[in-house]
Short mmCIF file of N, CA and C in Angstrom, two decimals:
data_model
loop_
_atom_site.label_atom_id
_atom_site.label_comp_id
_atom_site.label_asym_id
_atom_site.label_seq_id
_atom_site.Cartn_x
_atom_site.Cartn_y
_atom_site.Cartn_z
N MET A 7 -11.44 5.24 -20.61
CA MET A 7 -10.21 5.53 -21.33
C MET A 7 -9.33 4.29 -21.32
N SER A 8 -9.00 3.80 -22.46
CA SER A 8 -8.12 2.67 -22.59
C SER A 8 -6.68 3.18 -22.57
N ALA A 9 -5.79 2.37 -22.04
CA ALA A 9 -4.43 2.85 -21.89
C ALA A 9 -3.44 1.79 -22.36
N ALA A 10 -2.31 2.26 -22.85
CA ALA A 10 -1.21 1.37 -23.17
C ALA A 10 -0.46 1.09 -21.87
N LEU A 11 -0.48 -0.16 -21.46
CA LEU A 11 0.16 -0.54 -20.21
C LEU A 11 1.59 -0.98 -20.46
N THR A 12 2.43 -0.77 -19.46
CA THR A 12 3.80 -1.29 -19.53
C THR A 12 3.76 -2.78 -19.24
N GLU A 13 4.87 -3.43 -19.49
CA GLU A 13 4.97 -4.87 -19.17
C GLU A 13 4.78 -5.09 -17.67
N THR A 14 5.33 -4.21 -16.85
CA THR A 14 5.15 -4.30 -15.40
C THR A 14 3.67 -4.14 -15.04
N ASP A 15 3.00 -3.18 -15.66
CA ASP A 15 1.57 -2.99 -15.41
C ASP A 15 0.80 -4.26 -15.76
N ARG A 16 1.10 -4.85 -16.91
CA ARG A 16 0.37 -6.07 -17.33
C ARG A 16 0.60 -7.21 -16.34
N ARG A 17 1.83 -7.32 -15.88
CA ARG A 17 2.16 -8.42 -14.94
C ARG A 17 1.40 -8.25 -13.63
N PHE A 18 1.40 -7.04 -13.07
CA PHE A 18 0.72 -6.83 -11.79
C PHE A 18 -0.80 -6.84 -11.94
N LEU A 19 -1.30 -6.38 -13.07
CA LEU A 19 -2.75 -6.46 -13.29
C LEU A 19 -3.18 -7.92 -13.41
N ARG A 20 -2.34 -8.76 -13.99
CA ARG A 20 -2.65 -10.19 -14.07
C ARG A 20 -2.68 -10.79 -12.67
N LEU A 21 -1.78 -10.36 -11.80
CA LEU A 21 -1.81 -10.85 -10.41
C LEU A 21 -3.11 -10.40 -9.71
N ALA A 22 -3.55 -9.18 -9.99
CA ALA A 22 -4.82 -8.70 -9.41
C ALA A 22 -5.98 -9.56 -9.93
N TYR A 23 -5.97 -9.87 -11.22
CA TYR A 23 -6.99 -10.75 -11.79
C TYR A 23 -6.93 -12.13 -11.12
N ASP A 24 -5.73 -12.67 -10.94
CA ASP A 24 -5.59 -13.99 -10.29
C ASP A 24 -6.20 -13.96 -8.89
N GLN A 25 -6.00 -12.86 -8.16
CA GLN A 25 -6.62 -12.71 -6.83
C GLN A 25 -8.14 -12.69 -6.96
N ALA A 26 -8.65 -11.98 -7.97
CA ALA A 26 -10.10 -11.92 -8.19
C ALA A 26 -10.64 -13.32 -8.46
N LYS A 27 -9.94 -14.07 -9.27
CA LYS A 27 -10.38 -15.43 -9.61
C LYS A 27 -10.38 -16.32 -8.37
N LEU A 28 -9.38 -16.18 -7.52
CA LEU A 28 -9.36 -16.93 -6.26
C LEU A 28 -10.58 -16.58 -5.41
N GLY A 29 -10.89 -15.29 -5.31
CA GLY A 29 -12.06 -14.87 -4.55
C GLY A 29 -13.33 -15.48 -5.10
N TYR A 30 -13.46 -15.52 -6.41
CA TYR A 30 -14.62 -16.13 -7.06
C TYR A 30 -14.70 -17.61 -6.70
N GLU A 31 -13.57 -18.31 -6.79
CA GLU A 31 -13.53 -19.74 -6.49
C GLU A 31 -13.84 -20.03 -5.03
N GLU A 32 -13.59 -19.07 -4.14
CA GLU A 32 -13.91 -19.21 -2.72
C GLU A 32 -15.37 -18.88 -2.42
N GLY A 33 -16.13 -18.45 -3.43
CA GLY A 33 -17.52 -18.08 -3.23
C GLY A 33 -17.74 -16.62 -2.92
N GLY A 34 -16.69 -15.81 -3.05
CA GLY A 34 -16.79 -14.38 -2.77
C GLY A 34 -16.89 -13.55 -4.03
N CYS A 35 -16.78 -12.26 -3.85
CA CYS A 35 -16.83 -11.32 -4.96
C CYS A 35 -15.47 -11.30 -5.66
N PRO A 36 -15.44 -11.44 -6.98
CA PRO A 36 -14.17 -11.55 -7.68
C PRO A 36 -13.51 -10.21 -7.99
N ILE A 37 -12.94 -9.63 -6.97
CA ILE A 37 -12.24 -8.36 -7.12
C ILE A 37 -10.89 -8.51 -6.44
N GLY A 38 -9.82 -8.35 -7.21
CA GLY A 38 -8.47 -8.51 -6.69
C GLY A 38 -7.68 -7.23 -6.82
N SER A 39 -6.64 -7.14 -6.00
CA SER A 39 -5.82 -5.93 -5.98
C SER A 39 -4.38 -6.27 -5.63
N VAL A 40 -3.47 -5.46 -6.16
CA VAL A 40 -2.04 -5.62 -5.91
C VAL A 40 -1.44 -4.24 -5.67
N LEU A 41 -0.55 -4.14 -4.71
CA LEU A 41 0.19 -2.91 -4.45
C LEU A 41 1.65 -3.18 -4.82
N ALA A 42 2.22 -2.27 -5.62
CA ALA A 42 3.61 -2.44 -6.06
C ALA A 42 4.33 -1.12 -6.03
N GLU A 43 5.63 -1.22 -5.85
CA GLU A 43 6.51 -0.06 -5.96
C GLU A 43 7.51 -0.39 -7.06
N GLY A 44 7.30 0.21 -8.22
CA GLY A 44 8.11 -0.15 -9.38
C GLY A 44 7.86 -1.60 -9.73
N ASP A 45 8.94 -2.39 -9.80
CA ASP A 45 8.84 -3.81 -10.12
C ASP A 45 8.64 -4.69 -8.88
N ARG A 46 8.62 -4.07 -7.71
CA ARG A 46 8.57 -4.83 -6.45
C ARG A 46 7.14 -4.97 -5.95
N LEU A 47 6.71 -6.22 -5.80
CA LEU A 47 5.39 -6.51 -5.23
C LEU A 47 5.42 -6.22 -3.73
N ILE A 48 4.47 -5.40 -3.27
CA ILE A 48 4.36 -5.11 -1.85
C ILE A 48 3.34 -6.05 -1.21
N ALA A 49 2.18 -6.19 -1.84
CA ALA A 49 1.13 -7.05 -1.29
C ALA A 49 0.08 -7.34 -2.35
N ALA A 50 -0.68 -8.39 -2.10
CA ALA A 50 -1.81 -8.75 -2.95
C ALA A 50 -2.99 -9.09 -2.05
N GLY A 51 -4.17 -8.81 -2.52
CA GLY A 51 -5.37 -9.13 -1.74
C GLY A 51 -6.57 -9.28 -2.65
N ARG A 52 -7.68 -9.66 -2.03
CA ARG A 52 -8.92 -9.83 -2.78
C ARG A 52 -10.10 -9.53 -1.89
N ASN A 53 -11.21 -9.28 -2.50
CA ASN A 53 -12.44 -9.05 -1.76
C ASN A 53 -12.73 -10.29 -0.91
N ARG A 54 -12.83 -10.11 0.39
CA ARG A 54 -13.08 -11.21 1.33
C ARG A 54 -14.30 -10.94 2.20
N ARG A 55 -15.22 -10.14 1.71
CA ARG A 55 -16.42 -9.80 2.49
C ARG A 55 -17.17 -11.06 2.90
N VAL A 56 -17.36 -11.97 1.95
CA VAL A 56 -18.09 -13.22 2.22
C VAL A 56 -17.25 -14.15 3.07
N GLN A 57 -16.01 -14.35 2.67
CA GLN A 57 -15.15 -15.31 3.35
C GLN A 57 -14.92 -14.95 4.81
N GLU A 58 -14.80 -13.65 5.12
CA GLU A 58 -14.48 -13.22 6.48
C GLU A 58 -15.64 -12.54 7.19
N GLY A 59 -16.76 -12.37 6.49
CA GLY A 59 -17.89 -11.67 7.10
C GLY A 59 -17.57 -10.24 7.45
N ASP A 60 -16.68 -9.62 6.69
CA ASP A 60 -16.19 -8.27 6.96
C ASP A 60 -16.71 -7.33 5.88
N PRO A 61 -17.59 -6.40 6.23
CA PRO A 61 -18.20 -5.54 5.21
C PRO A 61 -17.25 -4.59 4.50
N ILE A 62 -16.09 -4.33 5.07
CA ILE A 62 -15.16 -3.42 4.39
C ILE A 62 -13.95 -4.14 3.79
N ALA A 63 -14.01 -5.46 3.71
CA ALA A 63 -12.89 -6.23 3.15
C ALA A 63 -12.97 -6.28 1.62
N HIS A 64 -13.04 -5.11 1.01
CA HIS A 64 -12.98 -5.02 -0.45
C HIS A 64 -11.58 -5.40 -0.92
N GLY A 65 -11.42 -5.65 -2.20
CA GLY A 65 -10.13 -6.09 -2.72
C GLY A 65 -8.99 -5.13 -2.39
N GLU A 66 -9.22 -3.84 -2.62
CA GLU A 66 -8.18 -2.86 -2.36
C GLU A 66 -7.87 -2.76 -0.86
N MET A 67 -8.91 -2.80 -0.04
CA MET A 67 -8.73 -2.70 1.41
C MET A 67 -7.95 -3.91 1.94
N ASP A 68 -8.28 -5.11 1.43
CA ASP A 68 -7.58 -6.32 1.85
C ASP A 68 -6.11 -6.25 1.45
N CYS A 69 -5.85 -5.78 0.25
CA CYS A 69 -4.48 -5.64 -0.22
C CYS A 69 -3.69 -4.68 0.67
N LEU A 70 -4.28 -3.54 0.96
CA LEU A 70 -3.58 -2.55 1.80
C LEU A 70 -3.37 -3.07 3.22
N ARG A 71 -4.32 -3.81 3.75
CA ARG A 71 -4.12 -4.43 5.07
C ARG A 71 -2.94 -5.39 5.04
N ARG A 72 -2.87 -6.18 3.98
CA ARG A 72 -1.80 -7.17 3.87
C ARG A 72 -0.44 -6.51 3.63
N ALA A 73 -0.45 -5.29 3.12
CA ALA A 73 0.81 -4.55 2.93
C ALA A 73 1.39 -4.11 4.26
N GLY A 74 0.54 -4.02 5.28
CA GLY A 74 1.02 -3.57 6.58
C GLY A 74 1.37 -2.09 6.54
N ARG A 75 2.00 -1.65 7.59
CA ARG A 75 2.38 -0.24 7.68
C ARG A 75 3.44 0.07 6.64
N GLN A 76 3.24 1.16 5.95
CA GLN A 76 4.22 1.65 4.97
C GLN A 76 4.57 3.07 5.37
N LYS A 77 5.83 3.39 5.29
CA LYS A 77 6.27 4.75 5.60
C LYS A 77 5.67 5.75 4.63
N SER A 78 5.58 5.33 3.37
CA SER A 78 5.06 6.20 2.32
C SER A 78 4.53 5.35 1.18
N TYR A 79 3.50 5.85 0.55
CA TYR A 79 2.92 5.21 -0.64
C TYR A 79 3.21 6.03 -1.88
N ARG A 80 4.00 7.07 -1.77
CA ARG A 80 4.17 8.08 -2.82
C ARG A 80 4.80 7.58 -4.11
N ARG A 81 5.41 6.41 -4.09
CA ARG A 81 6.00 5.86 -5.32
C ARG A 81 5.36 4.53 -5.71
N MET A 82 4.17 4.31 -5.20
CA MET A 82 3.50 3.03 -5.42
C MET A 82 2.36 3.14 -6.43
N THR A 83 2.01 1.98 -6.96
CA THR A 83 0.86 1.86 -7.85
C THR A 83 -0.06 0.80 -7.26
N LEU A 84 -1.34 1.10 -7.25
CA LEU A 84 -2.35 0.13 -6.84
C LEU A 84 -3.01 -0.40 -8.10
N TYR A 85 -3.01 -1.71 -8.25
CA TYR A 85 -3.65 -2.39 -9.37
C TYR A 85 -4.93 -3.02 -8.84
N THR A 86 -6.02 -2.85 -9.55
CA THR A 86 -7.28 -3.43 -9.11
C THR A 86 -8.04 -3.96 -10.31
N SER A 87 -8.64 -5.12 -10.15
CA SER A 87 -9.34 -5.74 -11.28
C SER A 87 -10.61 -4.98 -11.66
N LEU A 88 -11.18 -4.23 -10.72
CA LEU A 88 -12.42 -3.50 -10.97
C LEU A 88 -12.28 -2.07 -10.45
N SER A 89 -12.90 -1.15 -11.13
CA SER A 89 -12.83 0.26 -10.72
C SER A 89 -13.25 0.41 -9.26
N PRO A 90 -12.49 1.15 -8.47
CA PRO A 90 -12.73 1.22 -7.03
C PRO A 90 -14.00 1.99 -6.64
N CYS A 91 -14.66 1.48 -5.61
CA CYS A 91 -15.82 2.15 -5.03
C CYS A 91 -15.35 3.41 -4.28
N MET A 92 -16.29 4.15 -3.74
CA MET A 92 -15.92 5.39 -3.05
C MET A 92 -15.11 5.11 -1.77
N MET A 93 -15.41 4.03 -1.06
CA MET A 93 -14.64 3.72 0.15
C MET A 93 -13.17 3.48 -0.22
N CYS A 94 -12.94 2.67 -1.24
CA CYS A 94 -11.57 2.37 -1.65
C CYS A 94 -10.91 3.58 -2.29
N THR A 95 -11.68 4.37 -3.02
CA THR A 95 -11.17 5.61 -3.59
C THR A 95 -10.69 6.54 -2.49
N GLY A 96 -11.48 6.68 -1.45
CA GLY A 96 -11.09 7.52 -0.31
C GLY A 96 -9.81 7.04 0.34
N THR A 97 -9.66 5.73 0.44
CA THR A 97 -8.44 5.18 1.04
C THR A 97 -7.22 5.45 0.17
N ILE A 98 -7.40 5.33 -1.14
CA ILE A 98 -6.31 5.64 -2.07
C ILE A 98 -5.86 7.09 -1.88
N LEU A 99 -6.83 7.98 -1.78
CA LEU A 99 -6.50 9.39 -1.59
C LEU A 99 -5.89 9.64 -0.21
N GLN A 100 -6.45 9.01 0.81
CA GLN A 100 -5.95 9.18 2.18
C GLN A 100 -4.48 8.77 2.29
N PHE A 101 -4.13 7.67 1.64
CA PHE A 101 -2.76 7.17 1.71
C PHE A 101 -1.83 7.86 0.71
N GLY A 102 -2.37 8.66 -0.19
CA GLY A 102 -1.54 9.37 -1.15
C GLY A 102 -0.96 8.48 -2.23
N ILE A 103 -1.67 7.42 -2.59
CA ILE A 103 -1.21 6.54 -3.67
C ILE A 103 -1.36 7.32 -4.98
N PRO A 104 -0.27 7.54 -5.71
CA PRO A 104 -0.31 8.45 -6.85
C PRO A 104 -0.79 7.84 -8.16
N ARG A 105 -0.88 6.51 -8.22
CA ARG A 105 -1.17 5.87 -9.50
C ARG A 105 -2.03 4.63 -9.28
N VAL A 106 -3.08 4.49 -10.10
CA VAL A 106 -3.98 3.35 -10.02
C VAL A 106 -4.19 2.79 -11.42
N VAL A 107 -4.04 1.48 -11.55
CA VAL A 107 -4.32 0.79 -12.82
C VAL A 107 -5.54 -0.09 -12.58
N ILE A 108 -6.58 0.17 -13.37
CA ILE A 108 -7.87 -0.49 -13.21
C ILE A 108 -8.06 -1.51 -14.33
N GLY A 109 -8.40 -2.73 -13.97
CA GLY A 109 -8.63 -3.77 -14.97
C GLY A 109 -9.82 -3.47 -15.85
N GLU A 110 -10.92 -3.06 -15.22
CA GLU A 110 -12.12 -2.75 -15.99
C GLU A 110 -13.07 -1.85 -15.22
N ALA A 111 -13.81 -1.05 -15.99
CA ALA A 111 -14.81 -0.14 -15.42
C ALA A 111 -16.13 -0.25 -16.18
N GLN A 112 -16.34 -1.37 -16.86
CA GLN A 112 -17.58 -1.56 -17.60
C GLN A 112 -18.71 -2.07 -16.70
N ASN A 113 -18.41 -3.05 -15.87
CA ASN A 113 -19.43 -3.63 -15.00
C ASN A 113 -19.75 -2.75 -13.79
N PHE A 114 -18.81 -1.91 -13.43
CA PHE A 114 -18.97 -0.96 -12.33
C PHE A 114 -18.10 0.23 -12.63
N ALA A 115 -18.73 1.38 -12.81
CA ALA A 115 -17.98 2.57 -13.22
C ALA A 115 -16.98 3.02 -12.16
N GLY A 116 -17.32 2.85 -10.89
CA GLY A 116 -16.41 3.27 -9.83
C GLY A 116 -16.14 4.76 -9.88
N ASN A 117 -14.91 5.13 -9.53
CA ASN A 117 -14.59 6.55 -9.36
C ASN A 117 -13.28 7.00 -10.00
N PRO A 118 -12.98 6.57 -11.22
CA PRO A 118 -11.72 7.00 -11.81
C PRO A 118 -11.63 8.52 -12.01
N ASP A 119 -12.74 9.14 -12.38
CA ASP A 119 -12.71 10.59 -12.59
C ASP A 119 -12.47 11.34 -11.29
N PHE A 120 -13.06 10.87 -10.20
CA PHE A 120 -12.85 11.49 -8.89
C PHE A 120 -11.37 11.39 -8.51
N LEU A 121 -10.78 10.22 -8.74
CA LEU A 121 -9.35 10.05 -8.46
C LEU A 121 -8.52 11.03 -9.30
N ARG A 122 -8.83 11.11 -10.59
CA ARG A 122 -8.10 12.03 -11.48
C ARG A 122 -8.23 13.47 -11.00
N GLN A 123 -9.45 13.86 -10.58
CA GLN A 123 -9.68 15.23 -10.11
C GLN A 123 -8.83 15.55 -8.88
N HIS A 124 -8.40 14.51 -8.18
CA HIS A 124 -7.58 14.69 -6.98
C HIS A 124 -6.12 14.35 -7.23
N GLY A 125 -5.71 14.39 -8.51
CA GLY A 125 -4.30 14.27 -8.85
C GLY A 125 -3.74 12.88 -9.02
N VAL A 126 -4.59 11.86 -9.01
CA VAL A 126 -4.11 10.49 -9.16
C VAL A 126 -4.06 10.16 -10.66
N GLU A 127 -2.96 9.57 -11.08
CA GLU A 127 -2.86 9.06 -12.45
C GLU A 127 -3.65 7.76 -12.50
N VAL A 128 -4.63 7.68 -13.39
CA VAL A 128 -5.49 6.50 -13.50
C VAL A 128 -5.44 5.96 -14.92
N LEU A 129 -5.16 4.68 -15.04
CA LEU A 129 -5.21 3.99 -16.33
C LEU A 129 -6.28 2.91 -16.24
N VAL A 130 -7.15 2.85 -17.24
CA VAL A 130 -8.17 1.80 -17.32
C VAL A 130 -7.78 0.88 -18.46
N ALA A 131 -7.54 -0.38 -18.14
CA ALA A 131 -7.00 -1.32 -19.12
C ALA A 131 -8.06 -1.95 -20.02
N ASP A 132 -9.32 -1.95 -19.61
CA ASP A 132 -10.36 -2.65 -20.36
C ASP A 132 -9.94 -4.10 -20.63
N ASP A 133 -9.46 -4.75 -19.59
CA ASP A 133 -8.97 -6.13 -19.68
C ASP A 133 -10.14 -7.10 -19.87
N ALA A 134 -10.09 -7.86 -20.96
CA ALA A 134 -11.19 -8.77 -21.30
C ALA A 134 -11.44 -9.82 -20.22
N ASP A 135 -10.39 -10.34 -19.60
CA ASP A 135 -10.57 -11.35 -18.55
C ASP A 135 -11.26 -10.75 -17.31
N CYS A 136 -10.85 -9.55 -16.92
CA CYS A 136 -11.49 -8.88 -15.78
C CYS A 136 -12.96 -8.62 -16.07
N VAL A 137 -13.26 -8.14 -17.28
CA VAL A 137 -14.65 -7.87 -17.66
C VAL A 137 -15.47 -9.15 -17.61
N ALA A 138 -14.96 -10.22 -18.22
CA ALA A 138 -15.71 -11.48 -18.31
C ALA A 138 -15.96 -12.10 -16.94
N LEU A 139 -14.96 -12.09 -16.07
CA LEU A 139 -15.14 -12.69 -14.74
C LEU A 139 -16.19 -11.93 -13.95
N MET A 140 -16.13 -10.61 -13.99
CA MET A 140 -17.09 -9.81 -13.24
C MET A 140 -18.50 -9.97 -13.82
N ARG A 141 -18.60 -9.98 -15.13
CA ARG A 141 -19.90 -10.16 -15.79
C ARG A 141 -20.51 -11.50 -15.38
N ARG A 142 -19.69 -12.54 -15.37
CA ARG A 142 -20.17 -13.88 -14.98
C ARG A 142 -20.67 -13.87 -13.54
N PHE A 143 -19.88 -13.27 -12.65
CA PHE A 143 -20.26 -13.21 -11.25
C PHE A 143 -21.58 -12.47 -11.06
N ILE A 144 -21.74 -11.32 -11.69
CA ILE A 144 -22.97 -10.52 -11.55
C ILE A 144 -24.17 -11.31 -12.05
N ALA A 145 -24.02 -12.05 -13.14
CA ALA A 145 -25.12 -12.87 -13.67
C ALA A 145 -25.47 -14.03 -12.72
N GLU A 146 -24.44 -14.62 -12.11
CA GLU A 146 -24.66 -15.78 -11.23
C GLU A 146 -25.14 -15.39 -9.84
N LYS A 147 -24.67 -14.27 -9.32
CA LYS A 147 -24.97 -13.88 -7.94
C LYS A 147 -25.35 -12.41 -7.84
N PRO A 148 -26.45 -12.01 -8.47
CA PRO A 148 -26.81 -10.59 -8.45
C PRO A 148 -27.08 -10.04 -7.05
N GLU A 149 -27.59 -10.86 -6.15
CA GLU A 149 -27.86 -10.40 -4.78
C GLU A 149 -26.57 -10.09 -4.04
N LEU A 150 -25.58 -10.95 -4.21
CA LEU A 150 -24.29 -10.74 -3.55
C LEU A 150 -23.60 -9.50 -4.12
N TRP A 151 -23.71 -9.30 -5.43
CA TRP A 151 -23.13 -8.12 -6.05
C TRP A 151 -23.80 -6.87 -5.52
N ALA A 152 -25.13 -6.87 -5.43
CA ALA A 152 -25.87 -5.71 -4.91
C ALA A 152 -25.44 -5.42 -3.47
N GLU A 153 -25.24 -6.46 -2.68
CA GLU A 153 -24.79 -6.29 -1.30
C GLU A 153 -23.39 -5.65 -1.27
N ASP A 154 -22.51 -6.10 -2.14
CA ASP A 154 -21.14 -5.59 -2.15
C ASP A 154 -21.08 -4.10 -2.46
N ILE A 155 -21.94 -3.66 -3.37
CA ILE A 155 -21.93 -2.24 -3.75
C ILE A 155 -23.01 -1.44 -3.02
N ALA A 156 -23.61 -2.05 -2.00
CA ALA A 156 -24.57 -1.39 -1.11
C ALA A 156 -25.79 -0.86 -1.88
N GLU A 157 -26.31 -1.71 -2.78
CA GLU A 157 -27.54 -1.38 -3.48
C GLU A 157 -28.64 -2.32 -3.01
N ASP A 158 -29.84 -1.79 -2.94
CA ASP A 158 -30.98 -2.66 -2.54
C ASP A 158 -31.48 -3.46 -3.71
#
């Protein structure tokens, strides 16, 4: 589902893409994430599985770690360059994040429908830059991509 994004959504999704690009340039998986409350940036992160040797350092997880303790996530939006895996989806639900903006779900379908079924507002932007970066990464490093999504 393609969505009309607000200017704020576009700005934070671009920051998530920038994080993904940094991860790619570091030799990792190019998946970035940003947590915001309205116009206020809370944190940004990227997939650091390769860089830190941490199997759960997905983009969304890294972002949430960098956000530190929050009293509540109930008015926040999580922006992610790629549709979230089940681990990150579970964390979104666990923390009660009510809104997720996804850069793309073409290269990896992720779990937007599962999030929606659990009351999360989900927008998929079909962002051309997010699609192209992920497609390039998968073509260049298929083994690393398979490892990231736990496929043999």
